Coordinates of C-alpha atoms and ligand atoms in Angstrom, one line a residue:
X1 CA 0.0 0.0 0.0
X2 CA 1.2 3.5 -0.6
X3 CA 0.1 6.8 0.9
X4 CA -2.8 8.2 -1.0
X5 CA -1.8 10.9 -3.4
X6 CA -3.6 14.1 -2.4
X7 CA -4.7 14.8 -5.9
X8 CA -6.0 11.4 -6.8
X9 CA -9.6 11.9 -5.6
X10 CA -9.7 15.4 -7.1
X11 CA -8.5 14.0 -10.4
X12 CA -11.3 11.4 -10.4
X13 CA -13.8 14.1 -9.5
X14 CA -12.5 16.5 -12.2
X15 CA -12.7 13.7 -14.7
X16 CA -16.4 13.7 -14.5
X17 CA -16.9 17.5 -14.7
X18 CA -17.1 18.4 -18.3
X19 CA -17.6 21.9 -19.4
X20 CA -21.1 21.7 -21.0
X21 CA -19.9 24.1 -23.7
X22 CA -17.3 21.6 -24.8
X23 CA -19.7 18.7 -24.8
X24 CA -19.3 16.7 -28.0
X25 CA -22.2 14.7 -29.3
X26 CA -21.8 13.0 -32.7
X27 CA -23.9 10.7 -34.8
X28 CA -22.3 7.3 -35.6
X29 CA -24.1 5.3 -38.2
X30 CA -24.6 1.7 -37.1
X31 CA -22.4 0.3 -39.8
X32 CA -19.5 2.6 -38.7
X33 CA -19.3 1.4 -35.1
X34 CA -16.9 -1.4 -35.8
X35 CA -14.5 1.1 -37.6
X36 CA -14.8 3.4 -34.6
X37 CA -13.7 0.5 -32.4
X38 CA -10.9 -0.3 -34.7
X39 CA -9.8 3.3 -34.7
X40 CA -9.6 3.4 -30.9
X41 CA -7.9 0.0 -30.8
X42 CA -4.9 1.5 -32.7
X43 CA -4.1 3.6 -29.6
X44 CA -5.6 1.7 -26.7
X45 CA -5.8 -1.8 -25.3
X46 CA -9.5 -2.6 -25.5
X47 CA -11.9 -4.6 -23.4
X48 CA -15.1 -5.2 -25.4
X49 CA -18.2 -7.4 -25.3
X50 CA -17.4 -10.5 -27.3
X51 CA -19.5 -13.5 -28.4
X52 CA -18.4 -16.5 -26.4
X53 CA -19.8 -20.1 -26.6
X54 CA -23.3 -19.4 -25.1
X55 CA -23.2 -15.8 -24.1
X56 CA -21.5 -12.4 -24.6
X57 CA -18.6 -11.7 -22.3
X58 CA -16.1 -8.9 -21.8
X59 CA -12.7 -9.8 -23.1
X60 CA -9.5 -8.2 -24.6
X61 CA -9.8 -7.3 -28.2
X62 CA -7.1 -8.9 -30.4
X63 CA -7.6 -7.8 -34.0
X64 CA -4.4 -9.4 -35.1
X65 CA -6.0 -12.8 -34.4
X66 CA -9.7 -12.3 -34.6
X67 CA -12.5 -10.8 -36.6
X68 CA -14.7 -8.6 -34.5
X69 CA -18.2 -7.4 -34.7
X70 CA -19.9 -5.5 -31.9
X71 CA -22.6 -7.9 -30.6
X72 CA -26.2 -7.3 -29.4
X73 CA -26.5 -7.8 -25.6
X74 CA -28.4 -7.0 -22.5
X75 CA -26.2 -6.4 -19.4
X76 CA -23.7 -9.2 -19.3
X77 CA -23.8 -12.0 -16.7
X78 CA -20.3 -11.2 -15.6
X79 CA -19.4 -7.6 -14.9
X80 CA -16.0 -6.1 -16.0
X81 CA -14.9 -5.8 -12.4
X82 CA -12.1 -8.3 -12.8
X83 CA -10.2 -6.1 -15.3
X84 CA -9.4 -3.7 -12.4
X85 CA -9.7 -6.0 -9.5
X86 CA -8.7 -9.5 -10.7
X87 CA -10.0 -12.6 -9.0
X88 CA -6.4 -13.7 -8.4
X89 CA -3.7 -11.1 -8.3
X90 CA 0.0 -11.5 -7.5
X91 CA 1.1 -8.7 -5.2
X92 CA 4.8 -9.5 -5.1
X93 CA 7.1 -12.4 -5.1
X94 CA 9.7 -13.5 -2.6
X95 CA 12.6 -15.9 -2.3
X96 CA 14.7 -17.3 0.5
X97 CA 18.5 -16.8 0.2
X98 CA 21.0 -17.5 3.1
X99 CA 18.1 -17.7 5.5
X100 CA 16.9 -14.3 4.6
X101 CA 13.7 -13.4 2.7
X102 CA 14.1 -11.2 -0.3
X103 CA 11.0 -9.4 -1.6
X104 CA 10.7 -8.7 -5.3
X105 CA 8.2 -5.9 -6.0
X106 CA 5.8 -6.5 -8.9
X107 CA 6.7 -4.5 -12.0
X108 CA 3.4 -4.1 -13.7
X109 CA 3.2 -2.1 -16.9
X110 CA -0.3 -1.1 -17.6
X111 CA -1.2 0.1 -21.1
X112 CA -3.8 2.8 -21.5
X113 CA -7.0 0.8 -21.9
X114 CA -10.7 1.4 -22.8
X115 CA -13.6 -0.7 -21.5
X116 CA -16.1 -0.3 -24.4
X117 CA -19.8 -1.0 -24.1
X118 CA -19.9 -1.0 -20.3
X119 CA -23.5 -0.4 -18.9
X120 CA -24.3 2.6 -16.7
X121 CA -24.7 0.4 -13.5
X122 CA -21.3 -1.2 -14.0
X123 CA -19.7 2.2 -14.5
X124 CA -21.2 3.3 -11.2
X125 CA -19.8 0.1 -9.6
X126 CA -16.3 1.4 -10.3
X127 CA -17.1 4.6 -8.5
X128 CA -18.0 2.5 -5.5
X129 CA -14.7 0.5 -5.8
X130 CA -12.8 3.7 -6.2
X131 CA -14.2 4.9 -2.9
X132 CA -13.4 1.7 -1.1
X133 CA -9.9 1.3 -2.5
X134 CA -9.0 4.9 -1.6
X135 CA -10.7 5.0 1.8
X136 CA -8.7 5.8 5.0
X137 CA -5.1 6.9 4.8
X138 CA -4.0 4.6 2.0
X139 CA -4.9 3.9 -1.6
X140 CA -4.6 0.6 -3.2
X141 CA -1.8 0.8 -5.9
X142 CA -2.8 -2.6 -7.5
X143 CA -6.3 -1.3 -8.2
X144 CA -5.4 2.3 -9.0
X145 CA -2.5 1.4 -11.3
X146 CA -5.1 -0.1 -13.6
X147 CA -8.0 2.3 -12.8
X148 CA -6.0 5.4 -13.6
X149 CA -5.1 3.9 -17.0
X150 CA -8.7 3.0 -17.9
X151 CA -11.3 5.0 -19.8
X152 CA -14.9 3.9 -19.9
X153 CA -17.1 4.2 -22.9
X154 CA -20.6 3.2 -22.0
X155 CA -23.6 1.9 -23.8
X156 CA -27.0 3.1 -22.5
X157 CA -29.4 0.3 -21.7
X158 CA -32.4 0.2 -24.0
X159 CA -33.6 -3.2 -22.7
X160 CA -33.2 -3.6 -19.0
X161 CA -33.6 -7.1 -17.7
X162 CA -36.4 -8.3 -15.5
X163 CA -34.1 -8.3 -12.6
X164 CA -32.7 -4.7 -13.0
X165 CA -33.5 -2.1 -10.4
X166 CA -30.9 0.6 -10.9
X167 CA -33.4 3.4 -10.6
X168 CA -34.1 2.4 -7.0
X169 CA -30.5 2.9 -6.0
X170 CA -29.8 6.2 -7.6
X171 CA -28.9 5.0 -11.1
X172 CA -30.5 5.2 -14.5
X173 CA -30.2 3.1 -17.6
X174 CA -29.1 6.2 -19.6
X175 CA -26.8 7.6 -16.9
X176 CA -23.4 8.8 -17.9
X177 CA -22.1 8.9 -14.2
X178 CA -18.6 7.6 -14.0
X179 CA -18.2 7.3 -17.8
X180 CA -15.8 9.1 -20.1
X181 CA -18.1 8.8 -23.1
X182 CA -21.4 7.1 -23.8
X183 CA -23.2 5.6 -26.8
X184 CA -27.0 5.9 -27.0
X185 CA -28.5 3.4 -29.4
X186 CA -31.3 5.0 -31.4
X187 CA -32.1 1.9 -33.4
X188 CA -30.6 2.9 -36.7
X189 CA -27.6 4.9 -35.4
X190 CA -25.8 5.9 -32.2
X191 CA -25.2 9.1 -30.5
X192 CA -21.7 9.2 -29.2
X193 CA -21.3 11.7 -26.3
X194 CA -18.2 12.7 -24.5
X195 CA -18.9 12.9 -20.8
X196 CA -15.6 13.7 -19.0
X197 CA -12.5 15.8 -19.4
X198 CA -10.4 12.7 -19.9
X199 CA -13.0 11.4 -22.5
X200 CA -12.2 14.4 -24.8
X201 CA -9.4 12.2 -26.1
X202 CA -12.0 10.4 -28.1
X203 CA -12.9 13.5 -30.0
X204 CA -10.3 12.6 -32.6
X205 CA -12.0 9.4 -33.5
X206 CA -15.5 10.9 -33.9
X207 CA -14.9 14.5 -35.1
X208 CA -15.5 13.6 -38.8
X209 CA -19.0 12.4 -37.9
X210 CA -22.1 14.8 -38.0
X211 CA -23.2 16.6 -34.9
X212 CA -26.4 15.5 -33.2
X213 CA -29.5 17.4 -34.1
X214 CA -32.5 18.3 -31.9
X215 CA -34.5 15.4 -33.4
X216 CA -31.8 12.9 -32.4
X217 CA -31.9 14.2 -28.8
X218 CA -35.7 13.9 -28.7
X219 CA -35.4 10.3 -29.9
X220 CA -32.8 9.6 -27.3
X221 CA -35.2 10.9 -24.6
X222 CA -38.0 8.7 -25.9
X223 CA -35.6 5.6 -25.8
X224 CA -34.6 6.6 -22.2
X225 CA -38.2 7.0 -21.1
X226 CA -39.2 3.6 -22.6
X227 CA -36.2 2.0 -21.0
X228 CA -37.1 3.4 -17.5
X229 CA -40.7 2.1 -18.1
X230 CA -39.3 -1.4 -18.6
X231 CA -37.8 -1.5 -15.1
X232 CA -40.3 -3.6 -13.2
X233 CA -39.2 -2.9 -9.6
X234 CA -39.1 0.4 -7.9
X235 CA -38.7 1.1 -4.2
X236 CA -38.0 4.2 -2.3
X237 CA -34.8 3.6 -0.3
X238 CA -34.3 7.2 0.9
X239 CA -34.6 6.0 4.6
X240 CA -32.9 2.6 4.2
X241 CA -30.0 3.5 6.5
X242 CA -32.3 4.6 9.3
X243 CA -34.7 1.6 8.6
X244 CA -31.8 -0.8 9.0
X245 CA -30.6 1.0 12.2
X246 CA -33.6 -0.3 14.0
X247 CA -33.7 -3.8 12.6
X248 CA -30.5 -5.5 13.5
X249 CA -32.1 -7.9 15.9
X250 CA -35.3 -8.3 13.9
X251 CA -36.8 -11.8 13.1
X252 CA -36.8 -10.8 9.4
X253 CA -33.2 -12.0 9.0
X254 CA -34.2 -15.6 9.9
X255 CA -37.1 -15.4 7.4
X256 CA -35.2 -13.8 4.4
X257 CA -32.2 -16.1 4.8
X258 CA -34.2 -19.3 5.1
X259 CA -33.4 -20.5 1.6
X260 CA -29.8 -19.4 1.5
X261 CA -27.2 -22.1 0.9
X262 CA -24.3 -19.9 1.7
X263 CA -22.8 -20.7 -1.7
X264 CA -21.5 -17.2 -2.2
X265 CA -22.5 -16.9 -5.8
X266 CA -24.4 -13.6 -5.2
X267 CA -21.3 -12.1 -3.8
X268 CA -18.8 -13.4 -6.3
X269 CA -20.9 -12.1 -9.2
X270 CA -21.5 -8.7 -7.6
X271 CA -19.7 -5.8 -9.3
X272 CA -19.4 -3.9 -6.1
X273 CA -18.2 -6.7 -3.7
X274 CA -14.6 -6.2 -3.0
X275 CA -13.6 -8.4 0.0
X276 CA -10.3 -10.3 -0.6
X277 CA -8.0 -12.7 1.2
X278 CA -4.2 -12.6 1.0
X279 CA -2.4 -15.9 0.7
X280 CA 1.2 -17.1 0.0
X281 CA 1.9 -19.7 -2.7
X282 CA 5.3 -21.1 -2.3
X283 CA 7.5 -24.0 -3.2
X284 CA 10.7 -24.6 -1.3
X285 CA 12.6 -21.3 -1.5
X286 CA 10.4 -19.1 -3.5
X287 CA 6.8 -18.0 -3.8
X288 CA 4.3 -15.3 -4.4
X289 CA 1.9 -13.3 -2.3
X290 CA -1.5 -13.4 -3.9
X291 CA -4.8 -11.7 -3.2
X292 CA -8.0 -13.5 -4.1
X293 CA -11.6 -12.6 -4.0
X294 CA -13.2 -13.6 -0.7
X295 CA -16.8 -14.0 0.2
X296 CA -18.8 -12.9 3.2
X297 CA -21.6 -15.4 2.5
X298 CA -19.5 -18.4 3.3
X299 CA -19.1 -19.6 6.9
X300 CA -15.3 -19.7 6.7
X301 CA -15.1 -16.0 6.0
X302 CA -15.4 -15.0 9.7
X303 CA -14.2 -18.3 11.3
X304 CA -11.6 -17.5 13.9
X305 CA -8.7 -19.7 14.9
X306 CA -10.3 -20.6 18.2
X307 CA -13.2 -22.1 16.3
X308 CA -15.6 -19.3 17.2
X309 CA -17.5 -17.8 14.3
X310 CA -19.3 -14.5 14.9
X311 CA -21.4 -15.1 11.8
X312 CA -22.2 -18.7 12.2
X313 CA -25.5 -18.9 10.4
X314 CA -27.1 -17.7 7.1
X315 CA -29.1 -15.3 9.2
X316 CA -26.0 -13.3 10.3
X317 CA -24.4 -13.6 6.9
X318 CA -27.5 -12.4 4.9
X319 CA -27.9 -9.6 7.4
X320 CA -24.2 -8.6 6.9
X321 CA -24.6 -8.5 3.2
X322 CA -27.6 -6.1 3.4
X323 CA -26.1 -4.0 6.2
X324 CA -22.8 -3.6 4.4
X325 CA -24.4 -2.4 1.1
X326 CA -27.4 -0.4 2.5
X327 CA -26.2 0.9 5.9
X328 CA -22.5 0.7 6.6
X329 CA -21.7 2.1 3.1
X330 CA -24.0 5.1 3.7
X331 CA -22.4 5.6 7.2
X332 CA -18.9 5.3 5.9
X333 CA -18.9 6.8 2.5
X334 CA -22.4 8.4 2.0
X335 CA -23.1 6.2 -1.0
X336 CA -25.1 3.0 -1.4
X337 CA -23.0 -0.2 -2.0
X338 CA -25.4 -1.6 -4.7
X339 CA -26.0 -0.5 -8.3
X340 CA -29.1 -2.5 -8.9
X341 CA -27.6 -4.7 -11.7
X342 CA -29.7 -7.6 -10.5
X343 CA -26.9 -10.2 -11.1
X344 CA -27.2 -11.6 -7.6
X345 CA -30.9 -12.4 -8.3
X346 CA -30.2 -14.1 -11.6
X347 CA -27.4 -16.3 -10.2
X348 CA -28.9 -17.5 -6.9
X349 CA -29.6 -21.2 -7.1
X350 CA -32.5 -20.9 -4.6
X351 CA -34.0 -17.8 -6.3
X352 CA -33.3 -15.4 -3.4
X353 CA -34.1 -11.9 -4.5
X354 CA -32.4 -8.9 -2.9
X355 CA -35.3 -6.7 -4.0
X356 CA -37.7 -8.8 -1.9
X357 CA -35.4 -8.4 1.1
X358 CA -35.3 -4.7 0.7
X359 CA -39.1 -4.6 0.4
X360 CA -39.3 -6.6 3.6
X361 CA -36.9 -4.2 5.4
X362 CA -38.8 -1.1 4.3
X363 CA -42.2 -2.6 5.1
X364 CA -41.1 -3.8 8.5
X365 CA -39.6 -0.4 9.3
X366 CA -42.8 1.3 8.3
X367 CA -44.8 -0.9 10.7
X368 CA -42.4 -0.5 13.6
Ligands
SF4_401 S1 -26.4 -17.0 -4.2 FE1 -28.3 -17.4 -3.1 S2 -27.9 -19.3 -2.0 FE2 -25.9 -18.5 -2.7 S3 -25.2 -17.3 -0.9 FE3 -26.2 -15.9 -2.3 S4 -28.3 -15.8 -1.5 FE4 -27.4 -17.6 -0.6
SF4_402 S1 -26.0 -6.6 -4.6 FE1 -26.9 -7.6 -6.4 S2 -28.0 -6.0 -7.5 FE2 -26.6 -5.0 -6.1 S3 -24.8 -4.5 -7.2 FE3 -24.5 -6.5 -6.2 S4 -25.1 -8.0 -7.7 FE4 -25.9 -6.1 -8.4

């Protein structure tokens, strides 16, 4: 860990403040999108949605070895979190020599990279990770080495999934929060809008294209409104922190956790979950220190060496998950720790639904 650079947070804030007068909004015909991607690829490493066997996944673009066509997709099953916070990450290596341990720092060269086609909820999830990894006196160099080299080009969400609830947690399917540029799909063409100071670097790839016209902006608003209408779940979470303050010992936690298998899938798939463990992998005289994603929904997460486990049952672990995202995050950072992507709902083998839990919390607090 290194001392947090004073300017880092300011830089991140400034990145999202674009002078409205300089806002660039261009029209990209649908059949020109792939050439736009290829243009950006000449200067940046690119992470793009790619057709895999049965689904679309984010992956590195490699135009030397593959043909690429931008696919159709709803929000992807797996978020792009791993590109900045990998599931396994070597922190440094070490070796034993003459009974002394020598540490070899990791030399990581990160190219400037672009995540292209990220949805608004996932862009907001990076803002949450930014806050966590820069909280307190230190900032996490492993995360920020990558984060500070990464630009985000979003794709607004025309077809939210049945599990999406971003509008209940301060998001919007057409939000550009946390993005450097965003594409709005108007059906037959895209609007490409630069949304941060850093994002103005993309001007050179789009400047030849025509400017948006009033009619295009009107159509964009129609798409945005139709997208919001498709979000099936809406709940007012304005008082969620206070609601939870009074429910720590409530019986609801036994009820809402009843079906939970403690498999941890909801937490692994979550774009905002960031707990990690640090382990050494070694063989004879050398090894590496690695951090790996950890998971608060498994019983071993809080198991102490004495055998005592402060979160011994699904009741405590489910409660922890909800408190962490909807109470402790607000207390510590003044933001919610959930972006409403709905992935945890889709992946749960017993159909547990975080929206139902939130509804139970709000209704129970109202009755109390
Ligand atoms: S995915 Fe479902 S069953 Fe597994 S830990 Fe999460 S809530 Fe429990
Ligand atoms: S808790 Fe569920 S809905 Fe919220 S960000 Fe995580 S995976 Fe998405």
